[in-house]
Short mmCIF file of C-alpha atoms in Angstrom, two decimals:
data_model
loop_
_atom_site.label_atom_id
_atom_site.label_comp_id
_atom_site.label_asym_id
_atom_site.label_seq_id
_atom_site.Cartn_x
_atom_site.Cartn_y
_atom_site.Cartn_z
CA UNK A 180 0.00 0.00 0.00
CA UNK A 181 1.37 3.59 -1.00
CA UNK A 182 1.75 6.32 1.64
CA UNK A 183 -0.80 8.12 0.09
CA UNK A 184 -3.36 5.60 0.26
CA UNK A 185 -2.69 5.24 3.77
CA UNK A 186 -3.18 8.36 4.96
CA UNK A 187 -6.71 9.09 3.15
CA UNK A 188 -7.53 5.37 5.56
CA UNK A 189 -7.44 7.77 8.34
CA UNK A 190 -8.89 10.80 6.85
CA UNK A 191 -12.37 11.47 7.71
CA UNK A 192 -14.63 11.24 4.50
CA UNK A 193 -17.25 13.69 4.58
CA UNK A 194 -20.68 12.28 2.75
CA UNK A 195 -21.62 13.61 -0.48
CA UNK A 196 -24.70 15.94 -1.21
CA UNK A 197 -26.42 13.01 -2.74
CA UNK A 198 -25.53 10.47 -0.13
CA UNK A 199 -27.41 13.22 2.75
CA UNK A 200 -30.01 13.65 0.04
CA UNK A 201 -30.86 10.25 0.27
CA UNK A 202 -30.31 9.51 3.78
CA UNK A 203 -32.79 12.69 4.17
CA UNK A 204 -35.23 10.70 1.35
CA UNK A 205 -35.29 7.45 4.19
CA UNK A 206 -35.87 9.31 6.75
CA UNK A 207 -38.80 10.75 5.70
CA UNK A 208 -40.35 7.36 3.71
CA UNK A 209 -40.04 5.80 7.67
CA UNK A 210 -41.66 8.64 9.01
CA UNK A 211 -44.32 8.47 6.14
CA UNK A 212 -45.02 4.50 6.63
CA UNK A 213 -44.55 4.92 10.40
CA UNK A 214 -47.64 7.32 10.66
CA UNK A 215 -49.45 5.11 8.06
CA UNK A 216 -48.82 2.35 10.47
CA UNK A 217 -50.04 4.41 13.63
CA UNK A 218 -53.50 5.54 11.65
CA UNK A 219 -54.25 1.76 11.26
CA UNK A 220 -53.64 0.32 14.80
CA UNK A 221 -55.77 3.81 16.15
CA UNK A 222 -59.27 1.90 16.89
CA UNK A 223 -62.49 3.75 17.86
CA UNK A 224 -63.16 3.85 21.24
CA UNK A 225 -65.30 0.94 22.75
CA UNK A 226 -67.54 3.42 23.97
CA UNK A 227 -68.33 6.28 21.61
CA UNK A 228 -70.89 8.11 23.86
CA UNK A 229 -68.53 8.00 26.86
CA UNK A 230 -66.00 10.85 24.50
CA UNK A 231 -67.24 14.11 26.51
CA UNK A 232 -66.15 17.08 27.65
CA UNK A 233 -65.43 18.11 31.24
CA UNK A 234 -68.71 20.04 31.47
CA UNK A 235 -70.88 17.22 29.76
CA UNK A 236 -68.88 14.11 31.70
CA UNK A 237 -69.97 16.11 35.10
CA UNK A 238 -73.21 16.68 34.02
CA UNK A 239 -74.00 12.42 33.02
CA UNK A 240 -72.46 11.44 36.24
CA UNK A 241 -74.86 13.73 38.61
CA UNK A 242 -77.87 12.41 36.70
CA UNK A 243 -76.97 9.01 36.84
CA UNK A 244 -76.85 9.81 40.70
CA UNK A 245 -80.54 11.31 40.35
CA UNK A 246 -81.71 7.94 38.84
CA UNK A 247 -80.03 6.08 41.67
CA UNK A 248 -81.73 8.35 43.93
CA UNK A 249 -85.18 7.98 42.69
CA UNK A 250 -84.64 4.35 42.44
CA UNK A 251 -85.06 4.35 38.60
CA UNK A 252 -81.83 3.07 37.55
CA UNK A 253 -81.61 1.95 33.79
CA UNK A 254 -81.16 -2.07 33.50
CA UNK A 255 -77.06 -2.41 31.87
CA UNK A 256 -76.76 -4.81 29.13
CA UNK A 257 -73.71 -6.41 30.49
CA UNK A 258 -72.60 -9.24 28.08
CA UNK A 259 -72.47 -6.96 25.36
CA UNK A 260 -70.29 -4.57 27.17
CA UNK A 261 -68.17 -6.99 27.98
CA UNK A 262 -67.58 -7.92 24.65
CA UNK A 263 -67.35 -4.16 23.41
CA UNK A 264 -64.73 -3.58 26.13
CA UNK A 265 -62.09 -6.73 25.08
CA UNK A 266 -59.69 -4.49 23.28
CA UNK A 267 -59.18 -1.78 25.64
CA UNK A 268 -61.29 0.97 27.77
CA UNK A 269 -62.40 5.04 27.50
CA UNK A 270 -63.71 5.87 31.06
CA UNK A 271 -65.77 8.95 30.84
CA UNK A 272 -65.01 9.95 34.31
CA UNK A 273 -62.56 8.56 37.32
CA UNK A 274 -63.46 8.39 41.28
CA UNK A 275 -61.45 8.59 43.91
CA UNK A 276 -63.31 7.30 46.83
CA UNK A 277 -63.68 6.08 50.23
CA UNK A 278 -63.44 2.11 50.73
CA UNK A 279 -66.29 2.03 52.59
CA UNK A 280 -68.74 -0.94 51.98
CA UNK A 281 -71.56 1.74 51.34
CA UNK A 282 -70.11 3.83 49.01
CA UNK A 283 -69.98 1.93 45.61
CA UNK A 284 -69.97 5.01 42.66
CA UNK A 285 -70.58 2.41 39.98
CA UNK A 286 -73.91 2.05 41.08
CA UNK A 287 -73.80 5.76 42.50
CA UNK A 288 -73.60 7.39 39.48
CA UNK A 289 -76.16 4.33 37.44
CA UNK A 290 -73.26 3.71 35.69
CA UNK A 291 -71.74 0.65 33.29
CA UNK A 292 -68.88 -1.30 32.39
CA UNK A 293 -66.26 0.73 31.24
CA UNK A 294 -68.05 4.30 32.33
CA UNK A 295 -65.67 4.69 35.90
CA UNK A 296 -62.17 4.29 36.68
CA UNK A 297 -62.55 4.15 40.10
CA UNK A 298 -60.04 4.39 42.73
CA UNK A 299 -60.87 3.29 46.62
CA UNK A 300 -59.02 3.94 49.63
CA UNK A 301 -60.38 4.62 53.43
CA UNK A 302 -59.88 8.26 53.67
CA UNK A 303 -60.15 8.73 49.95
CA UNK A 304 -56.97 10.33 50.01
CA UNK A 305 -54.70 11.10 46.92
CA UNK A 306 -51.40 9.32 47.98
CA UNK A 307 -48.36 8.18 45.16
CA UNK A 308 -50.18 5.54 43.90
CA UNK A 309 -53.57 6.92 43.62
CA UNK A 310 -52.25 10.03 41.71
CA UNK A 311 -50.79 7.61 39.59
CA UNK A 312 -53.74 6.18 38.49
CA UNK A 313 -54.84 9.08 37.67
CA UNK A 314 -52.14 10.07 35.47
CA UNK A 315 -52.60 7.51 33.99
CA UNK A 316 -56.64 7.66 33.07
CA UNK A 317 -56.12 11.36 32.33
CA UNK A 318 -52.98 10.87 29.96
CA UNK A 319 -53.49 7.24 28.27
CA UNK A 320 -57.28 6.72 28.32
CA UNK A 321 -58.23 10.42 27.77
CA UNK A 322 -60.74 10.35 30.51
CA UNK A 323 -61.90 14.28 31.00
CA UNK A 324 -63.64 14.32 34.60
CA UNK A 325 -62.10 13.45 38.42
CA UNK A 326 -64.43 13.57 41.58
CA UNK A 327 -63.18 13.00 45.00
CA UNK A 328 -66.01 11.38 46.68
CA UNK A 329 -66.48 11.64 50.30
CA UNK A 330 -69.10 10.62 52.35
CA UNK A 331 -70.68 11.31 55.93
CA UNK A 332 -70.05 9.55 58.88
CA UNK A 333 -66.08 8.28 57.43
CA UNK A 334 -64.72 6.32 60.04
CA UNK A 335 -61.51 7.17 58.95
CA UNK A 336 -61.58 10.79 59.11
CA UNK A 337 -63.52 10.00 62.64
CA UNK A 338 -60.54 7.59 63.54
CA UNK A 339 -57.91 9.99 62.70
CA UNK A 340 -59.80 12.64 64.87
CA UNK A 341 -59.96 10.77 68.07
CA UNK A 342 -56.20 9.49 67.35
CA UNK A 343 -55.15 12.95 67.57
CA UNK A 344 -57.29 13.41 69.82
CA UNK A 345 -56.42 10.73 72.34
CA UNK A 346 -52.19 11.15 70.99
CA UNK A 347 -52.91 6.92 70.91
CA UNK A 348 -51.40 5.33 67.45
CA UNK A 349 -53.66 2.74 65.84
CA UNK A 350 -52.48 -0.50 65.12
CA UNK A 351 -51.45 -2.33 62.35
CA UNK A 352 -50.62 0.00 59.48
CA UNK A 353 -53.64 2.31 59.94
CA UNK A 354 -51.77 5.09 61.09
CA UNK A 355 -50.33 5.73 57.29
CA UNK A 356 -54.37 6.86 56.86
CA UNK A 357 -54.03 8.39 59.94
CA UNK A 358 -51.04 10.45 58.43
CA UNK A 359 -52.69 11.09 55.18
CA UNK A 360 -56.12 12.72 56.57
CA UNK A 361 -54.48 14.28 59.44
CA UNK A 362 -53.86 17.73 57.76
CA UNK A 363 -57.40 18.07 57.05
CA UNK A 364 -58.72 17.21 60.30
CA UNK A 365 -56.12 20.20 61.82
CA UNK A 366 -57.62 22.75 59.31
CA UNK A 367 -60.66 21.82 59.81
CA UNK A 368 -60.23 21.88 63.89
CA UNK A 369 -59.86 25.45 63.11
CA UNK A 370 -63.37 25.67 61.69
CA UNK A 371 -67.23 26.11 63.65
CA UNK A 372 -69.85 23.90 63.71
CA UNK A 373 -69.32 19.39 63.64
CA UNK A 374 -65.63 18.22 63.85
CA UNK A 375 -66.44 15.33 61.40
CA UNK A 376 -68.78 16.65 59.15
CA UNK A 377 -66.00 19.53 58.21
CA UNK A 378 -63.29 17.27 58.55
CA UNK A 379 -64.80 15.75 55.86
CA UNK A 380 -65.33 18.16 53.78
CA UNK A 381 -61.61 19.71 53.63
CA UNK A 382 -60.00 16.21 53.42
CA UNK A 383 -62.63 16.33 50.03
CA UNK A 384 -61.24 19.80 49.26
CA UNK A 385 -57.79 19.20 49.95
CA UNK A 386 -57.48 16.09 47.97
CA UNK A 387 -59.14 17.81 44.89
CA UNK A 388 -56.12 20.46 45.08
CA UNK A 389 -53.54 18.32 45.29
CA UNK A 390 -54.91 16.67 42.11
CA UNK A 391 -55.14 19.89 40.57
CA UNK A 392 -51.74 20.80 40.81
CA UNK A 393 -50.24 17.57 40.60
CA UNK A 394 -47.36 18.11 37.86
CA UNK A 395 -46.43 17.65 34.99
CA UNK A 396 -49.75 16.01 33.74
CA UNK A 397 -52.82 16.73 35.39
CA UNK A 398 -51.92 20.01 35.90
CA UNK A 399 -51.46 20.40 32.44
CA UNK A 400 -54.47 18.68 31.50
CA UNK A 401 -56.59 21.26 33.55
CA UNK A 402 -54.66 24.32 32.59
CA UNK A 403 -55.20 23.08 28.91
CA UNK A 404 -59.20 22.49 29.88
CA UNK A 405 -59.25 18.93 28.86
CA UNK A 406 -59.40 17.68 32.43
CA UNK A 407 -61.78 18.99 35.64
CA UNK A 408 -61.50 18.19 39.03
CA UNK A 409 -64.59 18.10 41.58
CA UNK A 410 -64.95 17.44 44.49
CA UNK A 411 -68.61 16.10 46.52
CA UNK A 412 -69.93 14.14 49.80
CA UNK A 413 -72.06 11.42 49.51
CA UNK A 414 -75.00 11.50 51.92
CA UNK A 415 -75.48 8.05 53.38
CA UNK A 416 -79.16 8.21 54.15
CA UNK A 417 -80.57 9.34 50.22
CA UNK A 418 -77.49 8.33 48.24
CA UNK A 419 -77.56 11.83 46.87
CA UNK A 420 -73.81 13.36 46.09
CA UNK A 421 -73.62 16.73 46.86
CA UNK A 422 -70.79 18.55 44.91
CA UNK A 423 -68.62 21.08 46.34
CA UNK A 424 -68.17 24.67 45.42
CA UNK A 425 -65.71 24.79 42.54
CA UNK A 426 -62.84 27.00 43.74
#
């Protein structure tokens, strides 16, 4: 081998205007075919009527709840949601509520398969995991409407009270709810009229502003207006939800 073929081995060989046109070309043929190839696996959603807005997914939910109320609740064809629902799932609204064994917001809100992404916890408290969730029906299902549900009478938010109260810890691993609600109940200590009844009211209130502002997606989502976040209390004796003033 020569000297000078040698040296151009190590010489750095800058590509020709064809070879970037070309390289350019690719680039955008993959993009092209990749896009095709997104439009086609795109599927309708399994539930067409469940694609609101904020505004309208608030508005089914609360008369679903005046059905349940007046104790004409429409009869939910089941099988065929099941079948409808197979290949994936477009909540029109998500719950985060108590775990209480009287509370159940499916039947709540009249609701069927596929309508709720519900979330239960005693306290109905937004912790990691729950906010999670919610990223997650907000971001990947599209799902436009949140409502913390509380309810009267919680015997968590009453536990947590006399806990304080008493400066006793609970057993087991209780006292993580104990921890959770525990800023409400001290705000709301600050407040006239019942302990419990405004307890639970601003652990409701505090829980729908820390969804709010949780970052970077639903606060985003809300800022953008493609997500709102409610709060109400669920009133044991009627079953009727009573939403909050929107701050």
């Amino acid at each position: 081998m020569c000297d000078e073929c040698s040296d151009n081995l190590h010489q750095p060989v800058a590509p020709s205007r064809r070879s970037m046109m070309l390289l350019a070309t690719s680039a955008l043929a993959a993009a092209a075919f990749g896009g095709a190839a997104f439009a086609k696996e795109k599927k309708a959603p399994p539930k067409p009527q469940n694609v609101l807005s904020p505004d309208a997914a608030l508005k089914r939910l609360m008369e679903g709840n005046a059905r349940y109320v007046s104790g004409v609740s429409r009869r939910h064809d089941f099988k065929h949601e099941r079948e409808a629902l197979v290949g994936g799932q477009n909540p029109y609204a998500a719950v985060l509520s108590c775990a209480d064994s009287r509370i159940a917001p499916e039947y709540a809100f009249d609701t069927g398969r596929g309508d709720l992404f519900v979330c239960r916890v005693a306290g109905n408290f937004a912790g990691d995991e729950t906010v999670a969730s919610m990223e997650y029906t907000v971001a990947v299902l599209s799902t436009p409407l949140i409502l913390v549900l509380g309810h009267d009478n919680c015997g968590a938010v009453d536990a947590t009270i006399k806990s304080l109260k008493d400066g006793k810890p609970l057993p087991g691993h209780i006292p993580s709810l104990v921890s959770a609600i525990t800023p409400a109940v001290k705000t709301a200590a600050q407040q006239s009229g019942n302990a419990l009844d405004n307890a639970i009211r601003q652990n409701v209130i505090d829980n729908v502003a820390k969804l709010k502002s949780a970052a970077p997606i639903l606060n985003a989502a809300v800022e953008q207006g493609k997500l709102k976040v409610v709060g109400g209390i669920y009133r044991l004796n009627t079953g009727t939800v009573e939403l909050l003033a929107q701050g």
